[in-house]
Short mmCIF file of C-alpha atoms and ligand atoms in Angstrom, two decimals:
data_model
loop_
_atom_site.label_atom_id
_atom_site.label_comp_id
_atom_site.label_asym_id
_atom_site.label_seq_id
_atom_site.Cartn_x
_atom_site.Cartn_y
_atom_site.Cartn_z
CA MET A 2 7.73 -11.24 120.47
CA THR A 3 9.01 -11.99 117.16
CA LEU A 4 6.33 -13.96 114.97
CA LEU A 5 8.37 -17.06 115.43
CA GLY A 6 8.29 -16.57 119.30
CA SER A 7 4.18 -16.22 119.16
CA ILE A 8 4.36 -19.31 117.19
CA ALA A 9 6.53 -21.34 119.42
CA SER A 10 4.89 -19.98 122.74
CA LYS A 11 1.28 -20.93 121.11
CA ALA A 12 2.58 -24.70 120.68
CA GLY A 13 4.14 -24.50 124.50
CA PHE A 14 7.79 -24.03 123.63
CA SER A 15 9.85 -20.61 124.65
CA ASN A 16 8.86 -17.45 123.41
CA GLY A 17 12.64 -16.44 123.26
CA ARG A 18 12.24 -14.16 125.98
CA ALA A 19 16.01 -13.54 127.54
CA TRP A 20 15.92 -14.13 131.20
CA ASP A 21 18.75 -15.67 132.56
CA PRO A 22 18.73 -16.66 136.52
CA SER A 23 22.48 -15.70 137.14
CA THR A 24 21.82 -12.11 136.24
CA GLY A 25 17.94 -12.16 136.99
CA ILE A 26 18.04 -13.53 140.62
CA PRO A 27 19.85 -11.54 143.51
CA ASP A 28 21.94 -12.95 146.03
CA LEU A 29 19.62 -15.18 148.59
CA THR A 30 21.82 -15.73 151.24
CA GLY A 31 20.21 -16.88 154.45
CA LYS A 32 16.65 -17.52 152.41
CA VAL A 33 15.15 -21.16 152.85
CA ALA A 34 13.30 -22.81 149.70
CA ILE A 35 11.76 -26.27 149.27
CA VAL A 36 11.47 -27.82 145.97
CA THR A 37 9.79 -30.67 145.25
CA GLY A 38 10.86 -33.27 143.03
CA GLY A 39 14.20 -31.35 143.06
CA ASN A 40 16.33 -34.71 142.00
CA ASP A 41 15.54 -34.40 138.35
CA GLY A 42 14.64 -32.65 135.73
CA ILE A 43 13.23 -29.10 135.99
CA GLY A 44 13.23 -29.15 139.76
CA PHE A 45 17.14 -30.55 139.60
CA ILE A 46 17.80 -27.11 137.78
CA THR A 47 15.38 -24.97 140.37
CA ALA A 48 17.19 -26.40 143.03
CA ARG A 49 20.59 -26.32 141.48
CA GLU A 50 20.31 -22.36 140.55
CA LEU A 51 18.56 -21.27 144.05
CA HIS A 52 21.36 -22.90 145.87
CA LYS A 53 23.98 -20.92 143.47
CA LYS A 54 22.48 -17.67 144.88
CA GLY A 55 23.31 -18.93 148.61
CA CYS A 56 19.71 -20.04 149.48
CA LYS A 57 19.43 -23.01 151.47
CA VAL A 58 17.00 -25.44 149.68
CA TYR A 59 15.35 -28.60 151.13
CA LEU A 60 14.94 -31.14 147.97
CA ALA A 61 11.48 -32.79 148.89
CA CYS A 62 11.82 -36.32 146.96
CA ARG A 63 10.52 -39.63 147.20
CA ASN A 64 13.65 -41.60 146.71
CA GLU A 65 16.54 -40.56 149.11
CA GLU A 66 19.30 -42.22 146.80
CA LYS A 67 18.02 -40.30 143.66
CA ALA A 68 18.00 -36.89 146.40
CA GLN A 69 21.21 -37.80 147.81
CA ASP A 70 22.77 -37.78 143.72
CA ALA A 71 21.16 -34.89 143.12
CA ILE A 72 23.00 -32.88 146.21
CA LYS A 73 26.15 -34.48 145.38
CA ARG A 74 25.63 -33.23 141.58
CA ILE A 75 24.57 -29.72 142.90
CA ASN A 76 27.61 -29.46 145.19
CA GLU A 77 30.26 -30.18 142.29
CA ALA A 78 28.22 -27.19 140.30
CA SER A 79 28.62 -24.80 143.19
CA PRO A 80 31.13 -26.20 146.05
CA GLY A 81 31.71 -24.85 149.08
CA LYS A 82 28.04 -24.90 150.78
CA PRO A 83 27.10 -28.58 151.70
CA GLU A 84 25.01 -27.66 154.43
CA GLY A 85 22.92 -25.74 152.12
CA LEU A 86 21.20 -28.41 150.57
CA VAL A 87 18.85 -31.14 152.32
CA PHE A 88 17.10 -34.12 151.61
CA LEU A 89 13.34 -34.00 152.73
CA PRO A 90 11.32 -37.06 152.58
CA PHE A 91 8.21 -36.45 150.79
CA ASP A 92 5.82 -38.60 148.38
CA LEU A 93 3.17 -36.87 146.87
CA THR A 94 1.02 -39.71 147.32
CA GLU A 95 1.33 -40.02 150.78
CA LEU A 96 -0.69 -37.40 153.08
CA LYS A 97 1.52 -38.44 156.27
CA SER A 98 4.50 -38.01 154.40
CA ALA A 99 3.34 -34.18 153.12
CA GLU A 100 2.70 -33.79 156.93
CA LYS A 101 5.68 -34.70 158.09
CA ALA A 102 7.86 -32.72 155.70
CA ALA A 103 6.45 -29.68 156.56
CA LYS A 104 6.52 -30.51 160.31
CA THR A 105 10.29 -30.98 159.78
CA VAL A 106 10.53 -27.64 158.14
CA GLN A 107 8.72 -25.63 160.92
CA GLU A 108 10.74 -27.65 163.38
CA LYS A 109 14.27 -26.78 161.86
CA GLU A 110 13.44 -23.11 160.31
CA GLN A 111 12.85 -19.74 161.34
CA ARG A 112 11.66 -18.93 157.81
CA LEU A 113 10.59 -20.35 154.59
CA ASP A 114 10.91 -17.97 151.54
CA ILE A 115 9.67 -20.14 148.59
CA ILE A 116 8.03 -23.48 147.87
CA VAL A 117 8.32 -24.54 144.13
CA CYS A 118 5.55 -27.27 143.82
CA ASN A 119 7.38 -29.04 141.00
CA ALA A 120 7.05 -32.90 141.44
CA GLY A 121 4.51 -34.68 139.24
CA ILE A 122 3.84 -37.24 136.74
CA MET A 123 2.23 -37.09 133.33
CA ALA A 124 -0.02 -39.69 131.29
CA TRP A 125 0.40 -42.49 133.79
CA PRO A 126 -2.13 -45.68 133.25
CA TYR A 127 -4.91 -45.27 135.15
CA GLU A 128 -4.49 -46.56 138.71
CA LEU A 129 -5.86 -45.40 142.29
CA LYS A 130 -2.87 -44.58 144.74
CA ASN A 131 -4.45 -44.47 148.38
CA GLY A 132 -7.35 -43.97 146.96
CA VAL A 133 -6.82 -41.42 144.63
CA GLU A 134 -6.27 -40.97 141.28
CA CYS A 135 -2.56 -41.47 140.88
CA GLN A 136 -1.84 -38.00 138.68
CA PHE A 137 -4.17 -36.27 141.17
CA TRP A 138 -1.68 -36.48 143.53
CA ASN A 139 0.34 -33.91 141.40
CA HIS A 140 -2.27 -31.40 143.28
CA LEU A 141 -3.17 -33.13 146.59
CA GLY A 142 0.13 -33.89 147.68
CA HIS A 143 1.08 -30.30 147.00
CA PHE A 144 -1.59 -29.01 149.21
CA ALA A 145 -0.79 -31.23 151.97
CA LEU A 146 2.64 -29.70 152.11
CA VAL A 147 2.10 -26.21 151.70
CA LYS A 148 -1.08 -25.85 153.73
CA PRO A 149 0.47 -26.54 157.34
CA LEU A 150 3.21 -24.21 156.36
CA LEU A 151 1.38 -20.88 155.80
CA PRO A 152 2.05 -19.69 159.24
CA LEU A 153 5.78 -20.17 158.71
CA LEU A 154 5.50 -18.61 155.00
CA ILE A 155 3.33 -15.34 156.90
CA LYS A 156 5.74 -15.31 159.57
CA THR A 157 8.85 -14.80 156.61
CA SER A 158 6.82 -12.55 154.69
CA LYS A 159 6.92 -9.83 157.71
CA GLU A 160 10.60 -9.75 157.87
CA PRO A 161 12.95 -6.86 156.50
CA GLY A 162 13.72 -7.71 152.71
CA ALA A 163 11.31 -10.47 152.42
CA GLN A 164 10.05 -11.66 148.90
CA VAL A 165 7.80 -14.95 149.62
CA ARG A 166 6.51 -17.21 146.60
CA VAL A 167 4.78 -19.93 146.05
CA VAL A 168 5.42 -21.64 142.68
CA SER A 169 2.40 -24.03 141.36
CA VAL A 170 3.99 -25.91 138.38
CA SER A 171 0.97 -26.42 135.90
CA SER A 172 1.24 -27.48 132.25
CA MET A 173 -0.37 -26.25 129.24
CA GLY A 174 -1.82 -30.02 129.32
CA HIS A 175 -4.76 -28.19 132.09
CA LYS A 176 -6.49 -27.51 128.75
CA PHE A 177 -6.96 -31.42 128.44
CA ALA A 178 -9.00 -31.07 131.45
CA PRO A 179 -12.46 -32.64 131.39
CA LYS A 180 -15.63 -30.58 132.36
CA PRO A 181 -14.07 -29.89 136.03
CA ASP A 182 -16.14 -31.65 138.85
CA PHE A 183 -14.22 -31.20 142.14
CA SER A 184 -17.64 -32.01 144.32
CA SER A 185 -16.11 -35.51 145.60
CA LEU A 186 -13.06 -37.79 145.28
CA ASP A 187 -15.22 -40.10 143.31
CA ALA A 188 -15.72 -37.69 141.01
CA VAL A 189 -12.05 -36.75 140.34
CA ASN A 190 -11.49 -40.38 140.26
CA GLN A 191 -13.10 -41.03 137.26
CA ASN A 192 -10.76 -42.86 133.99
CA PHE A 193 -12.15 -40.08 131.51
CA GLY A 194 -11.16 -42.71 129.11
CA SER A 195 -7.62 -40.82 128.63
CA THR A 196 -4.66 -40.67 130.74
CA TRP A 197 -4.12 -36.99 128.96
CA THR A 198 -7.27 -35.73 130.18
CA ARG A 199 -6.71 -37.35 133.91
CA TYR A 200 -3.20 -35.07 133.53
CA GLY A 201 -5.14 -32.20 132.21
CA GLN A 202 -7.05 -32.62 135.48
CA SER A 203 -4.13 -32.77 138.04
CA LYS A 204 -2.83 -29.65 135.74
CA LEU A 205 -5.65 -27.62 136.38
CA ALA A 206 -6.06 -27.99 139.92
CA ASN A 207 -1.94 -26.94 140.07
CA ILE A 208 -3.45 -23.60 138.76
CA LEU A 209 -6.70 -23.31 140.53
CA PHE A 210 -4.67 -24.51 143.89
CA ALA A 211 -2.64 -21.14 143.13
CA THR A 212 -5.61 -19.06 142.76
CA ALA A 213 -7.60 -20.26 145.98
CA LEU A 214 -4.14 -19.68 147.64
CA GLN A 215 -3.59 -16.37 146.41
CA GLU A 216 -7.06 -15.15 147.32
CA ARG A 217 -6.18 -16.18 151.21
CA LEU A 218 -3.05 -14.59 151.10
CA LYS A 219 -4.25 -11.53 149.35
CA ASP A 220 -3.44 -9.33 152.40
CA GLU A 221 -0.02 -11.05 152.83
CA ASN A 222 3.56 -9.85 151.27
CA ILE A 223 3.31 -13.26 149.46
CA HIS A 224 3.22 -13.79 145.86
CA VAL A 225 1.69 -16.95 144.40
CA ASN A 226 1.65 -17.98 140.95
CA SER A 227 1.37 -20.90 138.51
CA LEU A 228 3.13 -21.65 135.35
CA HIS A 229 3.28 -23.74 132.13
CA PRO A 230 7.14 -24.20 132.23
CA GLY A 231 7.49 -25.43 128.42
CA ASN A 232 8.13 -28.58 126.72
CA ILE A 233 11.13 -29.97 127.78
CA HIS A 234 13.53 -33.05 127.51
CA THR A 235 13.05 -34.91 130.75
CA SER A 236 12.12 -38.39 132.53
CA LEU A 237 8.71 -37.14 132.32
CA THR A 238 7.64 -39.28 129.33
CA ARG A 239 8.28 -42.37 131.71
CA GLY A 240 4.57 -41.59 132.12
CA PRO A 241 3.60 -42.15 128.13
CA VAL A 242 5.84 -45.13 127.84
CA ALA A 243 4.20 -46.79 130.79
CA SER A 244 0.54 -45.94 128.95
CA TYR A 245 1.34 -46.59 124.89
CA GLY A 246 4.57 -48.69 125.25
CA PHE A 247 6.26 -48.17 121.65
CA PHE A 248 4.55 -44.80 121.07
CA GLY A 249 5.48 -43.65 124.20
CA LYS A 250 8.86 -44.45 123.35
CA LEU A 251 8.87 -42.82 119.87
CA MET A 252 7.31 -39.39 121.80
CA GLN A 253 10.30 -39.81 124.14
CA SER A 254 12.96 -39.80 121.39
CA ILE A 255 11.20 -37.22 119.53
CA SER A 256 11.49 -34.60 122.51
CA SER A 257 15.02 -35.64 123.02
CA TYR A 258 15.66 -33.62 119.91
CA ALA A 259 12.73 -31.17 119.74
CA ALA A 260 12.16 -30.29 123.37
CA MET A 261 13.60 -27.69 125.18
CA THR A 262 16.56 -28.27 127.59
CA PRO A 263 15.99 -28.49 131.31
CA PHE A 264 17.74 -25.49 132.22
CA GLU A 265 15.47 -23.53 129.50
CA GLY A 266 12.65 -25.19 130.92
CA ALA A 267 13.21 -23.98 134.57
CA LYS A 268 13.80 -20.37 133.91
CA THR A 269 10.04 -19.67 134.38
CA GLN A 270 9.74 -21.25 137.64
CA LEU A 271 13.10 -19.53 138.88
CA TYR A 272 11.60 -16.40 137.76
CA LEU A 273 8.60 -16.45 139.99
CA ALA A 274 10.27 -18.22 142.92
CA ALA A 275 13.21 -15.47 142.83
CA SER A 276 12.98 -12.72 140.21
CA PRO A 277 12.14 -9.26 142.01
CA GLU A 278 10.21 -8.20 139.11
CA VAL A 279 7.44 -10.79 140.31
CA SER A 280 7.41 -8.23 143.71
CA GLU A 281 7.63 -5.16 141.67
CA LYS A 282 4.96 -5.94 139.12
CA ASP A 283 3.17 -7.43 142.19
CA TYR A 284 2.03 -10.67 140.01
CA ARG A 285 -0.58 -12.51 142.00
CA GLY A 286 -2.21 -15.42 141.44
CA LYS A 287 -1.30 -15.51 137.58
CA TYR A 288 -0.41 -18.14 135.11
CA PHE A 289 3.19 -17.63 133.38
CA VAL A 290 4.55 -19.40 129.89
CA PRO A 291 8.35 -19.64 128.92
CA VAL A 292 10.24 -17.69 129.16
CA ALA A 293 8.72 -15.57 132.38
CA THR A 294 5.62 -14.16 130.53
CA PRO A 295 2.33 -13.60 131.57
CA ALA A 296 -0.58 -15.25 129.93
CA THR A 297 -4.39 -16.34 129.82
CA PRO A 298 -5.14 -20.06 131.02
CA SER A 299 -8.59 -21.84 129.99
CA ALA A 300 -11.84 -20.73 131.11
CA TYR A 301 -11.96 -23.24 133.53
CA ALA A 302 -8.41 -22.07 134.98
CA GLN A 303 -10.17 -18.54 135.77
CA ASP A 304 -13.14 -20.00 137.32
CA ARG A 305 -12.77 -18.86 141.14
CA GLU A 306 -15.75 -21.07 142.46
CA LEU A 307 -14.07 -24.10 140.86
CA ALA A 308 -10.78 -22.96 142.87
CA GLU A 309 -12.82 -22.96 146.03
CA GLN A 310 -14.49 -26.33 145.22
CA LEU A 311 -11.23 -28.02 144.94
CA TRP A 312 -10.10 -26.07 148.07
CA LYS A 313 -12.84 -27.57 150.07
CA LEU A 314 -12.30 -31.29 148.67
CA SER A 315 -8.77 -30.71 149.21
CA GLU A 316 -9.10 -29.83 152.87
CA GLU A 317 -11.63 -32.42 153.23
CA ALA A 318 -9.20 -35.03 151.48
CA ILE A 319 -6.54 -34.00 154.21
CA LYS A 320 -9.11 -34.61 157.14
CA LYS A 321 -9.20 -38.04 155.63
CA ALA A 322 -5.76 -39.07 155.77
CA ASP A 323 -5.75 -42.12 157.76
CA GLN A 324 -8.59 -43.58 155.59
CA LEU A 325 -7.19 -42.85 152.34
CA ALA A 326 -3.92 -44.35 153.26
CA SER A 327 -5.48 -47.73 153.93
CA ALA A 328 -7.88 -47.40 150.63
N1 LIG B 11 8.92 -31.94 130.95
C1 LIG B 11 7.50 -31.04 130.42
O1 LIG B 11 7.82 -30.71 129.10
C2 LIG B 11 6.67 -30.54 131.02
C3 LIG B 11 5.71 -29.60 130.80
C4 LIG B 11 4.89 -29.11 131.24
C5 LIG B 11 4.92 -29.41 132.73
N2 LIG B 11 5.84 -30.13 133.14
C6 LIG B 11 5.58 -30.41 134.85
O2 LIG B 11 7.06 -29.97 135.29
C7 LIG B 11 7.08 -30.43 136.77
C8 LIG B 11 8.42 -31.17 136.65
O3 LIG B 11 8.73 -32.27 135.46
P1 LIG B 11 10.06 -33.08 135.03
O4 LIG B 11 9.49 -32.68 133.49
O5 LIG B 11 11.18 -32.10 135.38
O6 LIG B 11 9.85 -34.31 134.91
P2 LIG B 11 10.62 -35.33 135.88
O7 LIG B 11 12.29 -35.17 134.90
O8 LIG B 11 10.15 -36.50 135.59
O9 LIG B 11 10.58 -34.83 137.17
C9 LIG B 11 9.80 -35.21 137.96
C10 LIG B 11 10.39 -35.13 139.61
O10 LIG B 11 8.67 -35.21 140.44
C11 LIG B 11 9.14 -36.20 141.04
N3 LIG B 11 8.03 -36.84 141.19
C12 LIG B 11 7.26 -38.06 140.76
N4 LIG B 11 6.33 -38.42 141.40
C13 LIG B 11 6.58 -38.13 142.98
C14 LIG B 11 5.67 -38.30 143.99
N5 LIG B 11 4.93 -39.27 144.00
N6 LIG B 11 6.42 -37.93 145.24
C15 LIG B 11 7.73 -37.23 145.51
N7 LIG B 11 8.17 -36.84 144.04
C16 LIG B 11 7.72 -37.28 142.88
C17 LIG B 11 10.10 -37.38 140.50
O11 LIG B 11 10.94 -37.90 141.53
P3 LIG B 11 11.37 -39.48 141.01
O12 LIG B 11 12.94 -38.86 140.09
O13 LIG B 11 11.87 -40.15 142.13
O14 LIG B 11 10.46 -40.02 140.38
C18 LIG B 11 11.16 -36.18 139.93
O15 LIG B 11 12.05 -35.44 140.70
C19 LIG B 11 6.15 -31.75 136.50
O16 LIG B 11 5.00 -30.78 137.55
C20 LIG B 11 5.41 -31.28 135.33
O17 LIG B 11 4.09 -31.87 135.27
C21 LIG B 11 6.07 -30.32 132.56
#
């Protein structure tokens, strides 16, 4: 890596590694993927590039109009395979919607090769949504989607030539997390005095989820990894605008000049979702930075006991779905 690449990487930008999905991803015909938040930002690029390679892609989104518009735009970019793109209703903040989305895929598909847990919000004002701090749903909604799909992922992993992947999109912002306490929802639901701390907690959970999931799949041919995609110009800055008004807008406009493009920003998750290199190098439970480079996350993010505590809390939350929905 060049000196410039190393400095850029430390600041959360691309290290300049050349990796191109058009050559780095093989033909995916016959394979099936779910991309959450596939209607916008790096999720949209991820869905588009997987589809270009022949993969059937479920765009798991909360807004049908936006999802159908994204499907239209992807079809325009790679025409001829309209049946390969499907809108899957999914709202991170509603456990029942995750359950229903997982059931739909189980009923319709014989296989599931890739899940990219990408949807998320950043730096939103403090609010409890269905009984849980709104940004913590960045983790909990994905847990609720992935867990019931594990039998289908495991079944697929036994097929000849299978390269099954779960990708958890985190952020270098996981380093803003408070001293973590995943012993109860009350502990998670604290305000912590800063929206960035709460975002950090959710993004730390994205990494620990990948760790705990990989542990459960350690004997399977399934690779689970997490990543910081980069500092990218996307709609994610809607959160800072809602929290900080003028200063949020300022951040948004600086990002439009200084940040990475969504295409560059989607590369690391595309690599983890579909590059054969991940299986060849047997990357399991690792954290990556752009572009497609293994890195060391914070000490909390390497804490396996914490990962187990989070898993337990998430399972308990799922059991309380009805109670949370009426909170
Ligand atoms: N951009 C960056 O610099 C950056 C840096 C580090 C990490 N990340 C991570 O990258 C991921 C993608 O972000 P992005 O930059 O592409 O942002 P984005 O353009 O705002 O896209 C976020 C996607 O998540 C969806 N989403 C948000 N809340 C949802 C919910 N409750 N249920 C279902 N879908 C929901 C959005 O849907 P709607 O269109 O309906 O809102 C949208 O499709 C996030 O997990 C983010 O934390 C981004």
